[in-house]
Short mmCIF file of C-alpha atoms and ligand atoms in Angstrom, two decimals:
data_model
loop_
_atom_site.label_atom_id
_atom_site.label_comp_id
_atom_site.label_asym_id
_atom_site.label_seq_id
_atom_site.Cartn_x
_atom_site.Cartn_y
_atom_site.Cartn_z
CA MET N 1 109.17 72.37 73.03
CA LYS N 2 105.58 71.42 73.88
CA LEU N 3 103.87 71.59 77.24
CA LEU N 4 100.42 70.14 77.91
CA VAL N 5 98.55 71.38 80.98
CA LYS N 6 95.92 68.75 81.69
CA GLY N 7 92.75 68.69 83.71
CA GLY N 8 92.75 72.16 85.23
CA THR N 9 89.92 74.69 85.40
CA LEU N 10 90.46 77.78 83.22
CA PRO N 11 88.72 81.15 83.17
CA GLU N 12 86.08 81.26 80.38
CA TYR N 13 86.70 77.64 79.34
CA GLY N 14 85.98 75.76 82.54
CA ARG N 15 87.64 72.36 82.76
CA ALA N 16 90.02 72.13 79.80
CA ASP N 17 93.50 71.21 78.60
CA MET N 18 95.95 73.83 77.38
CA LEU N 19 98.74 73.19 74.90
CA VAL N 20 101.81 75.42 74.83
CA GLU N 21 104.20 75.41 71.89
CA ASP N 22 107.43 77.42 71.83
CA GLY N 23 106.32 79.60 74.71
CA VAL N 24 102.94 80.51 73.25
CA ILE N 25 99.48 79.07 73.98
CA SER N 26 98.47 77.14 70.86
CA ARG N 27 95.27 75.30 71.84
CA ILE N 28 92.72 75.21 74.64
CA GLU N 29 90.17 72.40 74.34
CA GLY N 30 88.21 69.95 76.44
CA ASN N 31 90.64 67.14 75.84
CA ILE N 32 93.98 67.40 74.08
CA GLU N 33 96.33 64.50 73.36
CA CYS N 34 99.77 65.45 72.12
CA GLU N 35 102.62 63.05 71.61
CA GLY N 36 105.97 64.23 72.85
CA ALA N 37 104.58 67.02 75.00
CA GLN N 38 105.67 67.37 78.58
CA VAL N 39 102.53 66.96 80.70
CA VAL N 40 101.66 69.15 83.68
CA ASP N 41 98.97 67.67 85.92
CA ALA N 42 96.60 70.49 86.88
CA GLU N 43 93.87 68.24 88.23
CA GLY N 44 91.92 70.07 90.95
CA LEU N 45 93.76 73.35 90.33
CA TYR N 46 92.79 76.67 88.78
CA VAL N 47 94.87 77.57 85.73
CA MET N 48 94.98 81.31 85.19
CA PRO N 49 97.19 83.91 83.53
CA GLY N 50 100.17 85.01 85.58
CA MET N 51 99.34 88.16 87.48
CA VAL N 52 100.65 91.46 86.11
CA ASP N 53 101.79 93.92 88.77
CA LEU N 54 101.74 97.52 87.59
CA HIS N 55 103.41 98.81 90.73
CA CYS N 56 106.30 97.45 92.77
CA HIS N 57 109.65 98.48 94.18
CA LEU N 58 112.57 96.15 93.48
CA ARG N 59 115.09 98.53 95.15
CA ASP N 60 117.80 97.64 92.66
CA PRO N 61 120.14 99.42 91.92
CA GLY N 62 121.38 100.88 95.14
CA GLN N 63 119.16 99.63 97.95
CA GLU N 64 119.92 95.93 97.73
CA TYR N 65 119.82 95.60 101.52
CA LYS N 66 116.02 95.99 101.19
CA GLU N 67 115.55 93.89 98.04
CA ASP N 68 117.31 93.19 94.78
CA ILE N 69 116.23 92.01 91.38
CA VAL N 70 117.07 88.40 92.25
CA SER N 71 115.12 88.22 95.52
CA GLY N 72 112.37 90.48 94.22
CA THR N 73 111.67 88.44 91.09
CA ARG N 74 111.82 85.17 93.07
CA ALA N 75 109.25 86.61 95.47
CA ALA N 76 107.12 87.79 92.55
CA ALA N 77 107.18 84.30 90.99
CA ALA N 78 106.18 82.76 94.32
CA GLY N 79 103.35 85.25 94.54
CA GLY N 80 102.00 84.25 91.12
CA PHE N 81 103.26 87.27 89.15
CA THR N 82 104.76 86.79 85.70
CA SER N 83 105.22 90.50 84.88
CA VAL N 84 106.09 93.32 87.26
CA CYS N 85 106.58 97.05 86.71
CA CYS N 86 109.22 98.46 89.04
CA MET N 87 109.20 102.05 90.19
CA ALA N 88 112.00 104.53 89.62
CA ASN N 89 112.96 105.47 93.19
CA THR N 90 116.18 103.47 93.18
CA THR N 91 119.70 104.76 93.86
CA PRO N 92 120.54 106.19 91.42
CA VAL N 93 117.03 107.08 90.32
CA ASN N 94 115.83 105.43 87.12
CA ASP N 95 115.65 108.73 85.26
CA ASN N 96 117.85 107.76 82.30
CA ALA N 97 118.38 104.94 79.81
CA VAL N 98 121.47 103.58 81.56
CA VAL N 99 119.56 102.69 84.71
CA THR N 100 116.57 101.41 82.71
CA SER N 101 118.88 99.12 80.72
CA PHE N 102 120.70 97.98 83.85
CA ILE N 103 117.40 96.83 85.42
CA ILE N 104 116.27 95.03 82.28
CA ASN N 105 119.63 93.34 81.72
CA LYS N 106 120.04 92.25 85.34
CA ALA N 107 116.50 90.86 85.40
CA LYS N 108 117.24 88.85 82.23
CA ALA N 109 120.60 87.61 83.47
CA GLU N 110 119.89 86.91 87.13
CA GLY N 111 116.14 87.21 87.72
CA SER N 112 113.72 84.35 88.33
CA GLY N 113 112.25 84.59 84.82
CA VAL N 114 109.48 87.05 85.71
CA HIS N 115 109.30 89.86 83.15
CA VAL N 116 110.57 93.09 84.67
CA TYR N 117 109.28 96.29 83.08
CA PRO N 118 110.88 99.44 84.48
CA VAL N 119 108.83 102.56 85.09
CA GLY N 120 111.03 105.58 84.43
CA ALA N 121 110.98 108.74 86.50
CA VAL N 122 108.95 111.77 85.47
CA SER N 123 111.55 114.19 86.80
CA LYS N 124 115.33 114.10 87.15
CA GLY N 125 116.19 112.68 90.56
CA LEU N 126 112.45 112.62 91.42
CA LYS N 127 112.94 116.25 92.37
CA GLY N 128 109.83 117.51 90.60
CA GLU N 129 111.78 120.17 88.71
CA ASN N 130 113.08 119.11 85.29
CA MET N 131 111.85 116.27 83.12
CA ALA N 132 113.80 113.03 83.06
CA GLU N 133 115.19 111.48 79.84
CA ILE N 134 111.75 110.16 78.93
CA GLY N 135 112.38 109.37 75.25
CA ASP N 136 115.67 107.59 75.99
CA MET N 137 114.06 105.49 78.71
CA ALA N 138 111.19 104.53 76.40
CA LYS N 139 113.69 103.33 73.79
CA ALA N 140 115.55 101.38 76.48
CA GLY N 141 112.34 99.56 77.47
CA ALA N 142 110.54 101.60 80.14
CA VAL N 143 106.77 101.06 79.94
CA ALA N 144 105.49 104.11 81.85
CA ILE N 145 106.71 107.11 83.81
CA SER N 146 106.18 107.97 87.46
CA ASP N 147 107.73 109.88 90.33
CA ASP N 148 105.96 107.38 92.62
CA GLY N 149 106.52 108.14 96.27
CA LYS N 150 107.14 111.79 95.38
CA PRO N 151 103.89 113.31 94.14
CA VAL N 152 104.32 115.65 91.16
CA MET N 153 103.22 118.86 92.86
CA ASN N 154 103.94 121.11 89.88
CA ALA N 155 100.89 120.87 87.59
CA LEU N 156 102.84 122.25 84.63
CA LEU N 157 105.45 119.51 85.01
CA MET N 158 102.64 116.95 85.15
CA ARG N 159 101.15 118.39 81.98
CA LEU N 160 104.49 118.22 80.17
CA ALA N 161 105.09 114.67 81.40
CA MET N 162 101.69 113.58 80.12
CA GLU N 163 102.31 115.20 76.74
CA TYR N 164 105.89 114.05 76.35
CA GLY N 165 105.21 110.57 77.74
CA SER N 166 102.29 110.01 75.39
CA ALA N 167 104.50 110.86 72.41
CA PHE N 168 106.49 107.75 73.36
CA GLY N 169 103.43 105.63 74.16
CA MET N 170 103.92 105.94 77.90
CA THR N 171 101.26 106.83 80.45
CA VAL N 172 102.02 108.66 83.68
CA PHE N 173 101.49 106.40 86.72
CA ASP N 174 100.31 108.98 89.16
CA HIS N 175 100.96 108.78 92.93
CA CYS N 176 98.23 111.14 94.04
CA GLU N 177 98.94 112.88 97.32
CA ASP N 178 99.28 116.62 97.76
CA SER N 179 102.47 116.81 99.85
CA ASN N 180 101.39 120.05 101.52
CA LEU N 181 98.10 118.53 102.63
CA VAL N 182 99.86 115.32 103.76
CA ASN N 183 101.66 117.65 106.17
CA LYS N 184 103.82 114.91 107.72
CA GLY N 185 100.81 112.73 108.53
CA VAL N 186 101.62 109.07 109.21
CA MET N 187 98.16 107.48 109.14
CA ASN N 188 94.62 108.24 108.05
CA GLU N 189 93.21 111.37 109.69
CA GLY N 190 90.17 110.56 111.76
CA TYR N 191 88.95 109.02 114.98
CA ASN N 192 91.80 106.50 115.22
CA SER N 193 94.58 109.03 114.61
CA THR N 194 93.16 111.20 117.36
CA LEU N 195 92.81 108.23 119.69
CA LEU N 196 96.34 106.99 119.01
CA GLY N 197 97.97 110.40 119.13
CA LEU N 198 99.44 109.94 115.67
CA ARG N 199 99.46 112.68 113.06
CA GLY N 200 96.77 112.10 110.44
CA THR N 201 96.72 112.63 106.67
CA THR N 202 93.44 113.94 105.33
CA ARG N 203 91.83 111.94 102.54
CA ALA N 204 91.58 115.26 100.73
CA ALA N 205 95.35 115.05 100.10
CA GLU N 206 94.72 112.14 97.77
CA GLU N 207 91.47 113.36 96.26
CA VAL N 208 92.67 116.88 95.46
CA GLN N 209 95.42 115.49 93.28
CA ILE N 210 93.22 112.87 91.63
CA ALA N 211 90.82 115.69 90.76
CA ARG N 212 93.62 117.88 89.41
CA ASP N 213 94.98 115.15 87.18
CA ILE N 214 91.54 114.19 85.91
CA VAL N 215 91.16 117.82 84.82
CA LEU N 216 94.56 117.71 83.09
CA SER N 217 93.77 114.40 81.41
CA GLU N 218 90.37 115.63 80.26
CA THR N 219 91.67 118.97 79.02
CA LEU N 220 94.63 117.49 77.16
CA ASN N 221 92.73 114.37 76.08
CA LEU N 222 95.68 112.26 77.21
CA PRO N 223 95.74 109.09 79.34
CA ILE N 224 96.49 109.05 83.05
CA HIS N 225 96.80 106.08 85.40
CA ILE N 226 95.97 106.67 89.07
CA CYS N 227 98.10 104.58 91.45
CA HIS N 228 96.94 102.89 94.64
CA VAL N 229 93.53 104.54 95.10
CA SER N 230 92.59 104.31 98.79
CA THR N 231 89.51 106.48 99.32
CA LYS N 232 85.81 106.34 98.56
CA GLY N 233 85.96 109.89 97.20
CA GLY N 234 88.82 108.90 94.88
CA VAL N 235 86.77 106.03 93.47
CA GLU N 236 83.83 108.36 92.85
CA LEU N 237 85.99 110.97 91.07
CA ILE N 238 87.34 108.27 88.76
CA ARG N 239 83.88 106.79 88.16
CA GLN N 240 82.48 110.15 87.09
CA ALA N 241 85.53 110.86 84.90
CA LYS N 242 85.16 107.51 83.13
CA LYS N 243 81.49 108.28 82.48
CA ARG N 244 82.58 111.47 80.70
CA GLY N 245 85.06 109.51 78.59
CA VAL N 246 88.27 110.66 80.27
CA LYS N 247 91.18 108.36 79.36
CA ILE N 248 91.74 107.30 82.94
CA THR N 249 92.72 103.96 84.45
CA ALA N 250 93.29 103.16 88.10
CA GLU N 251 94.65 100.59 90.48
CA THR N 252 94.24 99.77 94.14
CA ALA N 253 96.36 97.56 96.39
CA PRO N 254 95.44 94.43 98.36
CA HIS N 255 96.15 96.07 101.72
CA TYR N 256 93.46 98.68 101.13
CA LEU N 257 90.94 95.92 100.52
CA VAL N 258 91.92 93.99 103.64
CA GLY N 259 93.15 96.49 106.22
CA THR N 260 91.70 99.60 107.83
CA ASP N 261 93.26 102.19 110.12
CA ASP N 262 92.12 100.03 113.04
CA LEU N 263 95.31 98.04 112.37
CA CYS N 264 97.40 101.08 113.32
CA ALA N 265 96.24 100.69 116.93
CA SER N 266 99.02 98.12 117.34
CA TYR N 267 101.55 100.91 116.66
CA ASP N 268 103.17 98.28 114.43
CA ALA N 269 105.01 100.29 111.77
CA ASN N 270 104.32 97.51 109.28
CA THR N 271 100.85 99.06 109.01
CA LYS N 272 102.39 102.34 107.79
CA VAL N 273 101.88 102.85 104.07
CA ASN N 274 101.34 105.72 101.59
CA PRO N 275 98.56 106.53 101.12
CA PRO N 276 97.44 105.17 104.50
CA MET N 277 94.89 102.46 105.15
CA ARG N 278 91.48 104.05 105.59
CA LEU N 279 88.02 102.99 106.82
CA ALA N 280 85.62 100.12 106.19
CA SER N 281 83.48 102.45 104.05
CA ASP N 282 86.52 103.07 101.82
CA GLN N 283 87.12 99.33 101.51
CA GLU N 284 83.53 98.84 100.39
CA ALA N 285 83.88 101.61 97.80
CA LEU N 286 87.14 100.16 96.46
CA ILE N 287 85.62 96.70 96.12
CA ALA N 288 82.55 98.17 94.40
CA GLY N 289 84.92 100.09 92.11
CA LEU N 290 86.76 96.90 91.18
CA CYS N 291 83.47 95.15 90.52
CA ASP N 292 81.98 97.85 88.27
CA GLY N 293 85.18 98.56 86.32
CA THR N 294 85.97 101.96 87.87
CA ILE N 295 89.19 100.50 89.28
CA ASP N 296 90.87 98.55 86.50
CA ALA N 297 93.62 96.72 88.32
CA ILE N 298 95.06 95.37 91.52
CA ALA N 299 98.71 96.31 92.01
CA THR N 300 100.75 95.35 95.06
CA ASP N 301 102.86 98.47 95.64
CA HIS N 302 105.33 95.86 96.95
CA ALA N 303 107.62 98.02 99.07
CA PRO N 304 110.21 95.93 100.92
CA HIS N 305 112.13 97.58 103.76
CA HIS N 306 114.86 96.46 106.14
CA ARG N 307 113.72 95.69 109.69
CA ASP N 308 115.83 98.58 110.97
CA GLU N 309 113.57 100.90 108.99
CA LYS N 310 110.40 99.46 110.50
CA GLU N 311 111.30 98.51 114.07
CA VAL N 312 111.32 102.13 115.17
CA GLU N 313 108.77 104.64 116.42
CA TYR N 314 105.75 104.89 114.15
CA ASN N 315 106.60 108.46 113.18
CA MET N 316 110.16 107.51 112.20
CA ALA N 317 109.37 104.36 110.22
CA LEU N 318 109.46 104.21 106.44
CA SER N 319 106.21 103.53 104.59
CA GLY N 320 105.37 100.42 102.65
CA ILE N 321 104.35 96.77 102.74
CA SER N 322 106.10 93.73 101.28
CA GLY N 323 103.22 92.56 99.14
CA PHE N 324 104.17 90.06 96.41
CA GLU N 325 103.70 86.90 98.43
CA THR N 326 100.38 87.73 100.07
CA ALA N 327 98.54 89.48 97.23
CA PHE N 328 96.87 86.43 95.71
CA ALA N 329 95.58 85.07 99.00
CA LEU N 330 94.45 88.42 100.39
CA CYS N 331 92.57 89.26 97.18
CA VAL N 332 91.00 85.84 96.64
CA GLU N 333 90.01 85.72 100.31
CA THR N 334 88.40 89.17 100.24
CA LEU N 335 86.98 89.35 96.73
CA VAL N 336 86.14 85.76 95.79
CA HIS N 337 85.48 84.04 99.11
CA GLY N 338 83.84 87.31 100.23
CA HIS N 339 81.35 86.78 97.35
CA HIS N 340 82.09 90.06 95.56
CA MET N 341 83.41 88.49 92.36
CA THR N 342 84.20 85.21 90.65
CA MET N 343 87.71 83.93 89.90
CA GLU N 344 87.08 84.99 86.29
CA ASP N 345 86.40 88.55 87.42
CA PHE N 346 89.51 88.43 89.58
CA VAL N 347 91.58 87.40 86.54
CA LYS N 348 90.41 90.56 84.76
CA VAL N 349 91.64 92.91 87.50
CA ALA N 350 94.78 90.97 88.37
CA CYS N 351 95.92 89.94 84.88
CA THR N 352 93.96 91.06 81.82
CA ASN N 353 93.46 94.76 82.56
CA PRO N 354 96.98 95.48 83.84
CA ALA N 355 98.48 93.68 80.80
CA ARG N 356 96.33 95.90 78.57
CA ILE N 357 97.51 99.04 80.37
CA ILE N 358 101.19 98.23 79.61
CA LYS N 359 100.27 96.77 76.19
CA LYS N 360 101.77 93.29 76.68
CA ASN N 361 100.68 90.05 75.03
CA CYS N 362 99.72 88.32 78.27
CA GLY N 363 97.09 88.42 80.99
CA GLN N 364 94.70 86.10 79.17
CA LEU N 365 94.63 82.39 78.43
CA LYS N 366 93.83 82.04 74.75
CA PRO N 367 95.65 80.82 71.65
CA GLY N 368 98.32 83.28 70.52
CA MET N 369 99.00 84.72 73.96
CA ASP N 370 102.35 84.24 75.71
CA ALA N 371 102.23 81.18 77.97
CA ASP N 372 102.63 83.13 81.20
CA PHE N 373 100.35 81.35 83.64
CA ILE N 374 100.00 79.95 87.12
CA LEU N 375 98.42 76.96 88.77
CA ALA N 376 96.63 77.93 91.96
CA ASP N 377 94.37 76.43 94.59
CA PRO N 378 91.82 79.13 95.46
CA ASN N 379 90.73 77.17 98.54
CA GLU N 380 93.95 76.01 100.17
CA GLU N 381 94.21 77.28 103.70
CA TRP N 382 97.53 78.56 104.98
CA CYS N 383 98.94 80.97 107.48
CA ILE N 384 100.95 83.98 106.30
CA ASP N 385 104.47 83.72 107.71
CA ALA N 386 106.71 86.64 106.81
CA ARG N 387 109.79 84.67 107.87
CA LYS N 388 109.18 82.36 104.90
CA PHE N 389 109.00 85.18 102.33
CA LEU N 390 111.50 84.91 99.48
CA SER N 391 111.48 88.71 99.48
CA LYS N 392 114.11 90.31 101.68
CA GLY N 393 111.31 92.55 102.95
CA LYS N 394 109.48 90.83 105.81
CA ASN N 395 107.43 93.96 106.49
CA THR N 396 103.79 92.94 106.44
CA PRO N 397 100.96 93.71 108.85
CA PHE N 398 99.36 90.40 107.80
CA HIS N 399 101.89 88.06 109.43
CA GLY N 400 100.04 85.29 111.26
CA ARG N 401 96.81 85.75 109.30
CA LEU N 402 94.92 82.65 108.18
CA VAL N 403 94.03 82.90 104.49
CA HIS N 404 92.59 80.82 101.65
CA GLY N 405 94.14 80.71 98.19
CA ARG N 406 97.63 79.60 97.29
CA VAL N 407 99.87 79.80 94.24
CA LYS N 408 101.23 76.34 93.44
CA GLU N 409 103.28 76.80 90.26
CA THR N 410 104.31 79.72 88.05
CA TYR N 411 105.24 79.54 84.35
CA VAL N 412 106.73 82.18 82.05
CA GLY N 413 106.83 81.46 78.32
CA GLY N 414 105.86 77.88 79.07
CA ALA N 415 108.83 77.31 81.42
CA ARG N 416 108.26 76.63 85.10
CA ILE N 417 109.95 79.24 87.26
CA TYR N 418 108.36 78.42 90.63
CA LYS N 419 106.88 75.42 92.42
CA ASP N 420 105.41 75.55 95.92
ZN1 ZN D 501 103.05 105.40 95.46
#
């Protein structure tokens, strides 16, 4: 089975043809002729690796009214993702090999073709008390461990998780928020929270825990991955740690690059997310962090919810944004059209670096890599319409926004799984 992608523009190569044989990229050259190959016309389009999402919630098993593996992987394909890592806060919690295997098997049997890599829980039931079946989950195919959504408040448990996880080649994906300091806050603490009469969460809640886990990582000489960094101070802590050689990686999410707590003034609960959207100065620091390598990756934190969980008072609403289908446009709009980075730089943070963090043979277009790629038009203008999402979660604060950059086709292992 041969596939020839002709006439597109590729990162590093420029205008080139790409030949795929048996699901793997075999050649990339200026002009390839290949008899018998199926030809994909990529004229005028950008050909790039499929994006690798280190952080999403597929809600399956148990919360299929929000999302399931079928709808979630279809939405991921439409968003230009070819690999996604799904968090453990399902029902039951993915804290054992049975649930890990269920997710992997269902994704293979019924999913859109996007690779689904489960992230196992750190603690049983996400309760922060006893360690989950980390070794069993690793053997079943989990790629990392995290109690995402429930910060690991017990530093000894975090230490043990880092030690035990690393023995199985798994890094802790660390949702950094000190729950005591969060203190039931629902948005960023500052001028806007005071103005709106909503309870604020201090940025220190995030930074205290980033600092703690940098100290653990440095002391133990073990890797740590910081999830969804949202503050300027968080970026600076990570930058300094990297300079000292700490084995730390980090991600941020598109909504932190695009939104600030000004959006909360609508009282639209679709703006409610953990950690909360911050200030313009934080956005600038996050973008600078992505540009200088402090922040390794962009991850969506795709968190679909049912409308009944969002169309309520701000204080009562659940946190999270449905992010798969807007990530590419929001990032390209902000980072590339905003003149902070080139498409090649964007590929590094959206594809290459996250693939490296979970040690998968993708995220780059070069011979020998899996043929997981997308065709995209970085300039196409369109209007975000949540009603058209393939995700069951329509919860986005970016509905109605005019953006530039659209995913046209998605391929996994050389097979097309999505066409716009
Ligand atoms: Zn989280």
